[in-house]
Tab-separated table of C-alpha atoms in Angstrom:
chain	number	residue	atom	x	y	z
X	1	MET	CA	-13.177	6.011	-1.580
X	2	LYS	CA	-9.565	6.881	-3.307
X	3	PRO	CA	-10.064	10.284	-5.171
X	4	VAL	CA	-9.025	9.440	-9.041
X	5	ILE	CA	-6.703	11.776	-10.894
X	6	ALA	CA	-6.302	11.478	-14.778
X	7	LEU	CA	-3.334	12.926	-16.472
X	8	VAL	CA	-4.328	13.802	-20.155
X	9	GLY	CA	-3.004	16.217	-22.414
X	10	ARG	CA	-1.097	15.965	-25.874
X	11	PRO	CA	1.470	13.343	-26.856
X	12	ASN	CA	4.727	13.764	-25.436
X	13	VAL	CA	4.182	16.666	-22.789
X	14	GLY	CA	5.424	14.595	-20.170
X	15	LYS	CA	2.445	12.545	-18.867
X	16	SER	CA	4.204	9.361	-17.884
X	17	THR	CA	7.012	11.208	-16.147
X	18	MET	CA	4.328	12.647	-13.949
X	19	PHE	CA	2.913	9.773	-13.399
X	20	ASN	CA	5.798	8.466	-12.032
X	21	GLN	CA	6.699	11.135	-10.138
X	22	MET	CA	3.130	11.003	-8.114
X	23	THR	CA	3.331	7.275	-7.795
X	24	ARG	CA	6.695	7.382	-6.343
X	25	THR	CA	5.744	6.142	-2.717
X	26	ARG	CA	3.820	3.222	-4.160
X	27	ALA	CA	4.807	2.947	-8.028
X	28	ALA	CA	3.977	-0.843	-8.899
X	29	LEU	CA	1.238	-0.731	-11.219
X	30	VAL	CA	-2.058	-1.966	-10.328
X	31	ALA	CA	-3.751	-2.706	-13.714
X	32	ASP	CA	-2.246	-2.562	-17.218
X	33	TYR	CA	-4.545	-5.264	-19.064
X	34	ALA	CA	-3.867	-5.691	-22.678
X	35	GLY	CA	-6.596	-4.295	-25.237
X	36	LEU	CA	-8.851	-2.644	-22.780
X	37	THR	CA	-6.275	-0.771	-20.826
X	38	ARG	CA	-3.450	-0.620	-23.061
X	39	ASP	CA	-3.082	3.078	-23.156
X	40	ARG	CA	-4.349	3.336	-19.527
X	41	GLN	CA	-2.077	2.804	-16.852
X	42	TYR	CA	-3.388	2.690	-12.965
X	43	GLY	CA	-1.381	3.250	-10.050
X	44	SER	CA	-1.510	4.290	-6.569
X	45	ALA	CA	-0.510	7.084	-5.029
X	46	GLU	CA	-0.080	8.686	-1.382
X	47	HIS	CA	0.239	12.404	-0.417
X	48	GLU	CA	-0.125	13.619	3.668
X	49	GLY	CA	-1.686	10.870	4.378
X	50	ARG	CA	-4.297	10.407	1.822
X	51	GLU	CA	-4.326	7.543	-0.893
X	52	PHE	CA	-4.942	8.382	-4.441
X	53	ILE	CA	-5.602	6.646	-7.923
X	54	VAL	CA	-3.557	8.078	-10.396
X	55	ILE	CA	-4.469	7.193	-14.467
X	56	ASP	CA	-2.016	7.620	-17.058
X	57	THR	CA	-3.312	8.111	-20.661
X	58	GLY	CA	-2.157	7.977	-24.099
X	59	GLY	CA	-2.015	11.593	-26.218
X	60	LEU	CA	-4.881	13.370	-27.203
X	61	THR	CA	-4.254	14.184	-30.806
X	62	GLY	CA	-7.888	14.712	-32.564
X	63	GLU	CA	-7.565	12.127	-34.911
X	64	ARG	CA	-10.536	10.298	-35.966
X	65	GLY	CA	-9.534	6.767	-37.354
X	66	GLY	CA	-6.721	3.923	-36.452
X	67	ILE	CA	-5.134	3.319	-33.631
X	68	GLU	CA	-5.025	7.179	-32.655
X	69	ALA	CA	-8.837	7.275	-32.357
X	70	LEU	CA	-8.651	3.886	-29.712
X	71	MET	CA	-6.032	5.872	-27.748
X	72	GLN	CA	-8.415	8.797	-27.541
X	73	ASP	CA	-11.256	6.896	-26.532
X	74	GLN	CA	-9.126	5.277	-23.836
X	75	ALA	CA	-7.969	8.546	-22.550
X	76	TRP	CA	-11.688	10.181	-22.565
X	77	ALA	CA	-12.677	6.949	-20.463
X	78	ALA	CA	-10.283	7.843	-17.772
X	79	ILE	CA	-11.475	11.452	-17.752
X	80	GLU	CA	-14.838	10.245	-17.048
X	81	GLU	CA	-13.567	7.895	-14.479
X	82	ALA	CA	-11.791	10.784	-12.749
X	83	ASP	CA	-12.837	12.957	-9.810
X	84	CYS	CA	-9.960	15.647	-10.936
X	85	VAL	CA	-8.218	15.799	-14.441
X	86	VAL	CA	-4.555	17.318	-14.750
X	87	PHE	CA	-4.286	18.635	-17.728
X	88	LEU	CA	-0.637	18.807	-18.912
X	89	VAL	CA	0.844	21.191	-21.402
X	90	ASP	CA	4.249	21.818	-22.935
X	91	ALA	CA	5.881	25.183	-22.044
X	92	ARG	CA	8.692	24.945	-24.722
X	93	ALA	CA	6.162	24.163	-27.747
X	94	GLY	CA	3.759	26.861	-26.124
X	95	LEU	CA	-0.042	26.939	-26.696
X	96	THR	CA	-0.971	24.901	-29.532
X	97	MET	CA	-4.323	24.871	-31.373
X	98	ALA	CA	-4.916	21.095	-30.067
X	99	ASP	CA	-4.456	22.438	-26.465
X	100	GLN	CA	-7.126	24.727	-26.817
X	101	GLU	CA	-9.638	21.794	-28.250
X	102	ILE	CA	-8.714	19.839	-25.419
X	103	ALA	CA	-9.419	22.386	-23.324
X	104	GLU	CA	-12.784	23.405	-24.689
X	105	LYS	CA	-13.686	19.816	-24.343
X	106	LEU	CA	-12.634	19.497	-20.628
X	107	ARG	CA	-14.359	22.540	-19.595
X	108	ARG	CA	-17.663	20.577	-20.771
X	109	THR	CA	-17.349	17.672	-18.763
X	110	SER	CA	-17.649	19.574	-15.446
X	111	LYS	CA	-14.809	17.894	-13.851
X	112	ILE	CA	-12.517	19.389	-11.584
X	113	ILE	CA	-9.619	20.575	-13.858
X	114	GLN	CA	-6.084	21.543	-12.767
X	115	LEU	CA	-3.720	23.179	-15.344
X	116	VAL	CA	-0.278	22.054	-15.384
X	117	VAL	CA	2.581	23.759	-17.545
X	118	ASN	CA	5.397	21.264	-17.881
X	119	LYS	CA	8.920	21.292	-19.254
X	120	VAL	CA	9.754	24.999	-17.508
X	121	ASP	CA	13.315	24.756	-17.152
X	122	GLY	CA	15.002	27.583	-19.040
X	123	VAL	CA	11.590	29.354	-19.840
X	124	ASP	CA	10.458	32.785	-18.511
X	125	GLU	CA	7.231	31.619	-16.437
X	126	SER	CA	5.621	35.207	-16.629
X	127	LEU	CA	5.472	34.838	-20.318
X	128	VAL	CA	4.274	31.092	-20.244
X	129	GLN	CA	1.756	31.991	-17.902
X	130	ALA	CA	0.497	35.064	-19.910
X	131	GLU	CA	0.237	32.703	-22.877
X	132	PHE	CA	-1.674	29.708	-21.200
X	133	SER	CA	-4.024	31.729	-19.581
X	134	ARG	CA	-5.920	32.276	-22.655
X	135	MET	CA	-7.462	29.063	-22.117
X	136	GLY	CA	-9.258	30.391	-19.511
X	137	LEU	CA	-8.501	27.361	-17.087
X	138	SER	CA	-7.456	27.257	-13.374
X	139	GLU	CA	-4.382	28.731	-12.347
X	140	PRO	CA	-1.324	26.907	-13.658
X	141	VAL	CA	1.280	25.122	-11.814
X	142	PHE	CA	4.659	24.977	-13.165
X	143	THR	CA	6.647	21.665	-13.275
X	144	THR	CA	9.375	20.113	-14.705
X	145	ALA	CA	8.465	16.424	-13.861
X	146	SER	CA	11.751	14.791	-15.280
X	147	HIS	CA	13.605	16.803	-12.351
X	148	GLY	CA	10.740	16.251	-9.782
X	149	ARG	CA	10.536	20.201	-9.830
X	150	GLY	CA	6.940	21.531	-8.900
X	151	ILE	CA	5.323	18.039	-7.965
X	152	SER	CA	4.838	19.398	-4.323
X	153	SER	CA	2.815	22.433	-5.745
X	154	LEU	CA	0.915	20.049	-7.770
X	155	TRP	CA	-0.130	18.203	-4.986
X	156	GLU	CA	-0.863	21.106	-3.136
X	157	ALA	CA	-3.352	22.728	-5.627
X	158	VAL	CA	-5.059	18.990	-6.259
X	159	MET	CA	-5.559	18.500	-2.297
X	160	ILE	CA	-7.142	22.071	-2.434
X	161	LYS	CA	-9.393	21.666	-5.253
X	162	ILE	CA	-10.699	17.896	-4.358
X	163	ALA	CA	-10.904	18.978	-0.405
X	164	ALA	CA	-14.679	19.688	-0.603
X	165	LYS	CA	-15.682	16.673	-2.692
X	166	PHE	CA	-13.302	14.187	-0.555
X	167	PRO	CA	-13.452	15.416	3.114
X	168	ASN	CA	-10.915	13.654	5.487
X	169	THR	CA	-13.751	11.625	6.600
X	170	PRO	CA	-14.111	8.254	4.840
X	171	SER	CA	-16.725	8.126	1.961
X	172	LEU	CA	-17.358	4.710	1.876
X	173	PRO	CA	-20.875	3.629	3.313
X	174	GLU	CA	-20.700	2.981	7.195
X	175	TYR	CA	-21.193	-0.976	7.763
X	176	ASP	CA	-21.804	-2.597	11.045
X	177	GLU	CA	-18.728	-4.636	12.353
X	178	LYS	CA	-20.903	-7.756	12.433
X	179	THR	CA	-21.763	-7.121	8.467
X	180	ILE	CA	-19.583	-9.360	6.332
X	181	ARG	CA	-18.484	-6.901	3.224
X	182	VAL	CA	-18.589	-9.421	-0.112
X	183	ALA	CA	-17.230	-7.791	-3.246
X	184	LEU	CA	-18.129	-9.656	-6.611
X	185	ILE	CA	-15.448	-8.916	-9.284
X	186	GLY	CA	-14.349	-10.249	-12.890
X	187	ARG	CA	-13.915	-9.675	-16.297
X	188	PRO	CA	-16.771	-8.306	-18.521
X	189	ASN	CA	-19.432	-10.673	-19.051
X	190	VAL	CA	-18.223	-13.726	-16.755
X	191	GLY	CA	-21.633	-13.507	-15.182
X	192	LYS	CA	-20.995	-11.171	-12.197
X	193	SER	CA	-24.602	-9.634	-12.419
X	194	THR	CA	-26.519	-12.873	-12.830
X	195	LEU	CA	-24.545	-14.548	-9.806
X	196	THR	CA	-25.578	-11.244	-7.854
X	197	ASN	CA	-29.185	-12.053	-8.755
X	198	ARG	CA	-28.865	-15.747	-8.097
X	199	LEU	CA	-27.368	-14.860	-4.666
X	200	LEU	CA	-30.093	-12.571	-3.712
X	201	GLY	CA	-32.953	-14.553	-5.286
X	202	GLU	CA	-33.943	-11.510	-7.276
X	203	GLU	CA	-33.710	-9.568	-10.068
X	204	ARG	CA	-31.523	-6.576	-8.653
X	205	VAL	CA	-29.131	-5.618	-11.097
X	206	LEU	CA	-28.925	-5.603	-15.008
X	207	ALA	CA	-27.866	-8.671	-16.538
X	208	PHE	CA	-27.915	-9.643	-20.148
X	209	ASP	CA	-25.128	-11.453	-22.685
X	210	GLN	CA	-23.541	-8.094	-23.772
X	211	PRO	CA	-19.893	-6.792	-22.126
X	212	GLY	CA	-20.607	-3.312	-20.971
X	213	THR	CA	-23.741	-3.738	-18.808
X	214	THR	CA	-21.428	-3.020	-15.875
X	215	ARG	CA	-20.561	0.727	-14.742
X	216	ASP	CA	-20.437	1.763	-10.875
X	217	SER	CA	-20.147	-0.392	-7.733
X	218	ILE	CA	-23.315	-0.886	-6.076
X	219	TYR	CA	-23.886	-1.696	-2.293
X	220	ILE	CA	-26.695	-4.364	-1.541
X	221	PRO	CA	-27.148	-5.188	2.224
X	222	PHE	CA	-29.180	-8.656	2.607
X	223	GLU	CA	-29.134	-11.404	5.294
X	224	GLN	CA	-28.284	-15.170	4.550
X	225	ASN	CA	-28.906	-17.719	7.077
X	226	GLY	CA	-29.165	-15.416	9.983
X	227	LYS	CA	-25.911	-13.778	9.147
X	228	LEU	CA	-25.631	-9.841	7.619
X	229	TYR	CA	-23.797	-9.198	4.562
X	230	THR	CA	-23.210	-6.397	1.947
X	231	LEU	CA	-22.668	-7.308	-1.633
X	232	ILE	CA	-20.334	-5.113	-3.405
X	233	ASP	CA	-21.000	-5.640	-7.205
X	234	THR	CA	-19.161	-3.821	-9.567
X	235	ALA	CA	-22.023	-4.161	-12.031
X	236	GLY	CA	-24.655	-1.068	-11.787
X	237	VAL	CA	-27.535	-0.287	-13.679
X	238	ARG	CA	-26.855	2.012	-16.582
X	239	ARG	CA	-28.708	3.008	-19.947
X	240	ARG	CA	-29.217	0.367	-22.356
X	241	ALA	CA	-28.767	3.139	-25.188
X	242	ARG	CA	-25.096	2.896	-23.568
X	243	VAL	CA	-24.038	-0.673	-23.787
X	244	ASN	CA	-22.574	-0.703	-27.032
X	245	GLU	CA	-19.877	1.405	-25.833
X	246	MET	CA	-17.286	-0.913	-25.579
X	247	ILE	CA	-14.691	1.172	-24.224
X	248	GLU	CA	-16.817	1.678	-20.943
X	249	LYS	CA	-17.157	-1.964	-20.450
X	250	PHE	CA	-14.911	-2.399	-17.510
X	251	SER	CA	-13.901	0.170	-14.851
X	252	ILE	CA	-10.733	-0.875	-13.521
X	253	VAL	CA	-11.319	1.840	-10.827
X	254	LYS	CA	-14.539	0.744	-9.460
X	255	THR	CA	-13.197	-2.788	-9.230
X	256	LEU	CA	-10.421	-1.672	-7.163
X	257	GLN	CA	-12.321	0.650	-4.855
X	258	ALA	CA	-14.793	-2.481	-4.619
X	259	ILE	CA	-11.572	-4.594	-3.432
X	260	GLU	CA	-10.409	-2.081	-0.923
X	261	ALA	CA	-13.976	-1.949	0.718
X	262	ALA	CA	-14.465	-5.602	0.941
X	263	ASN	CA	-13.917	-8.271	3.481
X	264	VAL	CA	-13.968	-11.173	1.205
X	265	VAL	CA	-13.595	-11.103	-2.724
X	266	ILE	CA	-15.440	-13.655	-4.928
X	267	LEU	CA	-13.443	-13.729	-8.056
X	268	VAL	CA	-15.904	-14.711	-11.019
X	269	CYS	CA	-14.027	-16.589	-14.097
X	270	ASP	CA	-15.630	-17.761	-17.373
X	271	ALA	CA	-14.780	-21.655	-17.598
X	272	HIS	CA	-14.891	-21.558	-21.240
X	273	GLU	CA	-12.178	-18.868	-21.410
X	274	GLY	CA	-10.076	-20.177	-18.745
X	275	VAL	CA	-7.813	-18.276	-16.109
X	276	SER	CA	-6.883	-14.758	-18.499
X	277	GLU	CA	-3.950	-12.530	-17.827
X	278	GLN	CA	-6.432	-9.790	-16.360
X	279	ASP	CA	-7.819	-12.539	-14.154
X	280	GLN	CA	-3.897	-12.937	-12.833
X	281	HIS	CA	-3.444	-9.325	-12.645
X	282	LEU	CA	-6.665	-9.077	-10.187
X	283	LEU	CA	-5.612	-11.844	-8.232
X	284	GLY	CA	-2.071	-10.617	-7.610
X	285	PHE	CA	-3.911	-7.024	-6.375
X	286	ILE	CA	-6.468	-9.019	-4.322
X	287	HIS	CA	-3.318	-10.727	-2.648
X	288	ASP	CA	-1.566	-7.683	-2.197
X	289	ARG	CA	-4.328	-5.922	-0.736
X	290	GLY	CA	-4.531	-9.138	1.942
X	291	ARG	CA	-8.263	-9.597	1.050
X	292	ALA	CA	-9.924	-12.977	1.735
X	293	LEU	CA	-10.944	-14.836	-1.409
X	294	VAL	CA	-13.221	-17.198	-3.094
X	295	ILE	CA	-12.909	-18.183	-6.730
X	296	ALA	CA	-16.055	-18.915	-8.834
X	297	ILE	CA	-15.597	-20.935	-11.953
X	298	ASN	CA	-18.881	-20.009	-14.037
X	299	LYS	CA	-20.260	-21.170	-16.803
X	300	TRP	CA	-19.316	-24.733	-15.570
X	301	ASP	CA	-22.326	-26.379	-17.296
X	302	ASN	CA	-22.554	-27.736	-20.921
X	303	MET	CA	-18.667	-28.652	-20.911
X	304	THR	CA	-17.172	-31.849	-21.888
X	305	ASP	CA	-15.454	-33.737	-19.186
X	306	TYR	CA	-12.256	-33.255	-21.155
X	307	ALA	CA	-12.800	-29.636	-21.387
X	308	ARG	CA	-13.459	-29.543	-17.612
X	309	ALA	CA	-10.235	-31.541	-17.148
X	310	GLU	CA	-8.271	-28.810	-19.211
X	311	VAL	CA	-9.545	-26.053	-17.204
X	312	LYS	CA	-8.720	-27.564	-13.549
X	313	ARG	CA	-4.974	-28.144	-15.013
X	314	GLN	CA	-4.536	-24.655	-16.141
X	315	ILE	CA	-5.997	-23.442	-12.969
X	316	ASP	CA	-3.330	-25.801	-11.062
X	317	LEU	CA	-0.827	-24.138	-13.032
X	318	LYS	CA	-1.570	-20.725	-13.342
X	319	LEU	CA	-3.274	-19.890	-9.984
X	320	ASP	CA	-0.535	-21.821	-7.266
X	321	PHE	CA	0.513	-18.918	-5.802
X	322	ILE	CA	-3.059	-18.582	-4.184
X	323	ASN	CA	-3.427	-22.202	-3.314
X	324	TYR	CA	-5.347	-20.950	-0.272
X	325	ALA	CA	-8.465	-19.873	-1.843
X	326	GLU	CA	-11.490	-22.268	-2.208
X	327	MET	CA	-12.500	-23.215	-5.765
X	328	HIS	CA	-16.273	-23.435	-6.630
X	329	TYR	CA	-17.324	-24.571	-10.195
X	330	ILE	CA	-20.623	-23.201	-10.736
X	331	SER	CA	-23.400	-22.251	-12.929
X	332	ALA	CA	-24.807	-18.977	-12.160
X	333	LEU	CA	-27.663	-18.810	-14.828
X	334	HIS	CA	-29.061	-22.573	-13.304
X	335	GLY	CA	-27.808	-22.053	-10.025
X	336	THR	CA	-25.479	-25.027	-9.887
X	337	GLY	CA	-22.982	-25.057	-7.006
X	338	VAL	CA	-24.108	-21.368	-6.030
X	339	GLY	CA	-25.198	-22.546	-2.490
X	340	ASN	CA	-21.708	-23.734	-1.319
X	341	LEU	CA	-20.448	-20.042	-2.067
X	342	PHE	CA	-21.506	-18.833	1.530
X	343	GLU	CA	-20.092	-21.377	3.361
X	344	SER	CA	-16.382	-20.530	1.952
X	345	VAL	CA	-17.281	-16.734	2.271
X	346	ASP	CA	-17.873	-17.351	6.183
X	347	THR	CA	-14.747	-19.669	6.268
X	348	ALA	CA	-12.477	-17.309	4.493
X	349	TYR	CA	-14.092	-13.952	6.504
X	350	ALA	CA	-13.407	-16.073	10.237
X	351	ALA	CA	-9.979	-16.945	9.036
X	352	ALA	CA	-9.176	-13.197	7.988
X	353	MET	CA	-10.384	-11.985	11.167
X	354	ARG	CA	-9.417	-14.490	13.580
X	355	ASP	CA	-7.726	-13.388	16.944
X	356	ILE	CA	-4.860	-15.714	18.322
X	357	SER	CA	-3.102	-15.171	21.464
X	358	THR	CA	0.569	-14.473	21.746
X	359	ASN	CA	0.982	-17.649	24.089
X	360	VAL	CA	-0.559	-20.037	21.486
X	361	LEU	CA	1.596	-18.528	18.481
X	362	THR	CA	4.547	-18.811	20.385
X	363	ARG	CA	4.268	-22.548	21.055
X	364	SER	CA	3.141	-23.021	17.835
X	365	LEU	CA	6.070	-21.132	16.576
X	366	GLU	CA	8.461	-23.492	18.991
X	367	ALA	CA	6.739	-26.551	17.468
X	368	ALA	CA	7.649	-25.508	13.812
X	369	VAL	CA	11.253	-24.627	14.739
X	370	PHE	CA	11.375	-28.067	16.564
X	371	ALA	CA	10.035	-29.953	13.462
X	372	HIS	CA	12.402	-28.014	11.188
X	373	GLN	CA	15.347	-25.764	12.249
X	374	PRO	CA	16.226	-22.583	10.643
X	375	PRO	CA	19.361	-22.904	8.434
X	376	LEU	CA	22.843	-21.949	9.585
X	377	VAL	CA	23.762	-18.334	8.431
X	378	HIS	CA	27.867	-17.906	8.414
X	379	GLY	CA	27.955	-20.799	10.925
X	380	ARG	CA	25.241	-19.241	13.185
X	381	ARG	CA	21.938	-20.769	13.582
X	382	ILE	CA	19.005	-18.105	13.128
X	383	LYS	CA	17.330	-18.073	16.466
X	384	LEU	CA	13.342	-17.232	16.684
X	385	ARG	CA	12.451	-16.714	19.874
X	386	TYR	CA	8.568	-15.583	20.203
X	387	ALA	CA	5.487	-14.666	17.776
X	388	HIS	CA	2.677	-12.237	18.479
X	389	GLN	CA	-0.366	-10.962	16.215
X	390	GLY	CA	0.068	-7.695	14.703
X	391	GLY	CA	-3.053	-7.189	12.965
X	392	SER	CA	-6.057	-9.127	11.151
X	393	ASN	CA	-7.650	-8.960	7.641
X	394	PRO	CA	-5.395	-10.422	6.904
X	395	PRO	CA	-3.962	-12.144	9.560
X	396	ILE	CA	-0.600	-10.604	10.549
X	397	ILE	CA	2.023	-12.823	12.724
X	398	VAL	CA	5.195	-10.881	13.884
X	399	ILE	CA	8.248	-13.094	14.685
X	400	HIS	CA	11.069	-12.137	16.747
X	401	GLY	CA	14.384	-13.315	16.848
X	402	LYS	CA	18.173	-12.968	15.881
X	403	GLN	CA	19.365	-12.824	12.414
X	404	THR	CA	15.832	-13.179	11.038
X	405	ASP	CA	16.725	-10.615	8.372
X	406	ARG	CA	18.815	-13.188	6.783
X	407	LEU	CA	15.965	-15.878	6.971
X	408	PRO	CA	15.508	-17.336	3.453
X	409	GLY	CA	12.345	-17.381	1.648
X	410	ASN	CA	11.472	-20.902	1.455
X	411	TYR	CA	11.911	-21.096	5.268
X	412	SER	CA	9.199	-18.155	5.697
X	413	ARG	CA	7.046	-20.123	3.165
X	414	TYR	CA	7.484	-23.191	5.694
X	415	LEU	CA	6.363	-20.931	8.574
X	416	GLU	CA	3.185	-19.694	6.747
X	417	GLY	CA	2.154	-23.316	5.592
X	418	TRP	CA	2.894	-24.439	9.252
X	419	PHE	CA	0.691	-21.663	10.692
X	420	ARG	CA	-1.933	-22.221	7.817
X	421	ARG	CA	-2.535	-25.496	8.883
X	422	GLU	CA	-2.141	-25.179	12.918
X	423	PHE	CA	-4.701	-22.617	12.922
X	424	LEU	CA	-7.113	-23.563	9.874
X	425	LEU	CA	-6.554	-20.318	8.312
X	426	MET	CA	-8.087	-20.792	4.706
X	427	GLY	CA	-9.399	-18.344	2.228
X	428	THR	CA	-7.198	-15.837	3.134
X	429	PRO	CA	-3.288	-14.606	2.696
X	430	ILE	CA	-0.988	-14.556	5.890
X	431	ARG	CA	1.579	-11.749	6.586
X	432	LEU	CA	4.807	-12.659	8.488
X	433	GLU	CA	7.213	-9.822	9.708
X	434	PHE	CA	10.155	-10.971	10.806
X	435	LYS	CA	11.981	-8.433	13.525
X	436	THR	CA	15.640	-8.932	14.960
X	437	ASP	CA	16.068	-8.454	18.653
X	438	SER	CA	18.498	-5.513	19.219
X	439	ASN	CA	21.824	-6.316	20.816
X	440	PRO	CA	22.854	-4.228	24.059
X	441	PHE	CA	26.251	-4.763	23.581
X	442	GLU	CA	26.332	-3.929	19.661
X	443	GLY	CA	29.248	-1.447	19.165
X	444	LYS	CA	30.839	-2.204	22.442
X	445	PHE	CA	33.233	-5.252	21.367
X	446	ASP	CA	36.792	-4.485	22.864
X	447	ASN	CA	39.011	-5.320	20.135
X	448	ARG	CA	42.362	-4.425	21.958
X	449	THR	CA	44.853	-6.945	22.510
X	450	PRO	CA	45.687	-8.286	26.144
X	451	LEU	CA	48.909	-6.159	26.130
X	452	GLN	CA	47.065	-3.218	25.051
X	453	ARG	CA	44.400	-3.625	28.023
X	454	TYR	CA	47.560	-4.104	30.542
X	455	LYS	CA	49.361	-0.886	29.632
X	456	GLU	CA	45.997	0.989	29.739
X	457	LYS	CA	45.012	-0.499	33.215
X	458	LYS	CA	48.648	0.180	34.376
X	459	GLU	CA	48.622	3.948	33.044
X	460	GLU	CA	45.033	4.415	34.840
X	461	ARG	CA	46.476	2.952	38.106
X	462	GLN	CA	49.066	5.470	38.208
X	463	ILE	CA	46.942	8.285	36.993
X	464	ALA	CA	44.551	7.367	40.102
X	465	GLY	CA	47.855	6.880	42.199
X	466	MET	CA	49.079	10.550	41.208
X	467	LYS	CA	45.585	11.954	41.818
X	468	ARG	CA	45.361	10.494	45.594
X	469	LYS	CA	48.790	11.744	46.443
X	470	SER	CA	47.825	15.285	45.262
X	471	ALA	CA	44.531	15.327	47.208
X	472	ALA	CA	46.418	14.014	50.501
X	473	ASN	CA	49.170	16.832	49.875
X	474	ALA	CA	46.761	19.548	49.515
X	475	GLU	CA	44.713	18.171	52.672
X	476	ARG	CA	47.892	18.250	54.976
X	477	ARG	CA	48.629	21.709	53.746
X	478	ALA	CA	45.163	22.862	54.468
X	479	ARG	CA	45.421	21.284	58.067
X	480	MET	CA	48.794	22.946	58.792
X	481	GLU	CA	47.616	26.630	57.816
X	482	ALA	CA	44.473	25.769	59.981
X	483	ALA	CA	46.673	24.693	63.130
X	484	THR	CA	49.387	27.426	62.783
X	485	GLY	CA	47.469	30.031	61.610
X	486	PRO	CA	45.760	31.693	64.384
X	487	ALA	CA	48.518	30.643	66.964
X	488	GLY	CA	51.527	32.599	65.316
X	489	THR	CA	49.162	35.694	65.084
X	490	THR	CA	48.320	35.298	68.714
X	491	GLY	CA	52.206	34.849	69.715
X	492	ARG	CA	53.256	38.035	67.771
X	493	SER	CA	50.865	40.084	69.427
X	494	ALA	CA	51.722	39.143	73.041
X	495	CYS	CA	55.731	39.604	72.095
X	496	GLY	CA	54.598	42.968	70.802
X	497	GLU	CA	52.880	43.787	74.031
X	498	THR	CA	55.662	42.640	76.381
X	499	GLU	CA	58.400	44.923	74.351
X	500	ARG	CA	55.921	48.176	74.488
X	501	LYS	CA	55.882	47.612	78.525
X	502	THR	CA	59.750	47.613	78.900
X	503	GLN	CA	59.979	50.478	76.720
X	504	ARG	CA	57.954	52.305	79.357
């Protein structure tokens, strides 16, 4: 599972800025639900190949009433979810009584705590360290989040602290490759636990009509129709005495982790409430993660025909972006329609894990192009040459060609629909990746005029002729020296010998 990091502290100490810095590699929010998480933002971060969930919280003020009390409840709920708490303080404001109270409460949680002294620009760090060391927390990390200073040091400190709790080996349960992992997710009180019990045929998890009965994800292996499944339910058994603590009714972290661990996700919605904004957020996250999807509209019984028609109209309007998912209208309490869920789960799983050969994909691409040509770009036709599979769960289809970076979105959607129909990829998103073939002559275009090319060739011929003539002259001189040098020496020696004899 991904380690969870919560950013806490007084208001205006730089928590949100730190959140943006830590999630810079994957900065999109993964959850920001009105009401429940109004003052908590969940984001994904990555550092040295490891992924984290980072939670930004509202400021802790100590107020006991009004909106401030709700904000504090949100912050403490985030602390309870976290594996590591990053406690931010303001170097310019110095150590305050509120900081000391927060530190005292954090020590009682037994959580991993990392103290961060923010806004240290222009401040003597040694004096600041001496001041904040009185809280008795860990060695502080000095940062200026607005400028990105000290972020790497913070990551290093966090990595060291969580290394023992989260080793590099995966901490998720080990599964057999033949086991289908199915996650049941949804908003509070939509009937997840009731549906779990109905699917398993036993009272496996606590379920009653009170939001807040769910807390931790549980992993339930079982067999159905000769196939092995592991049901990941975001409903864990908890003490009834804590059911009324509404702030804990929905653990976003557990939901996201369940989605990450699953092959297929069953999103449970309440037919009486329709598709809410939270449901759309969850569906967006499931789609972005590429998980196969089945949608169960629960509590379908005891609804009038008009109400059912209105719910279906709303679903068609709001869920058009995931039209590949199978829709089931069920009653988990009475078992109506529940038996058909596994058929859709099996279909979605088979589609998500399907392996398609390059030859088959390329032929299908050629047929799609023949049926509907890609558009012209600056008078030139975009050419799609071949396709191959780049992965599964979800299926990734890599398409090679020319000018693929200029392919419009509507044609990409056309190809996605074509492949979905051609290979019956229902229940799973499809990823298309386009790659433009490299041009071996790129950067080698000759933009000279014909006259310039003629003159340059003429100069090249003249230079080559001069080099040949110079080489020939050098070779001729070498031959002459080789021929005359020894003979001349011999002649001079003979002449000198004759003169010496005459003198005698």
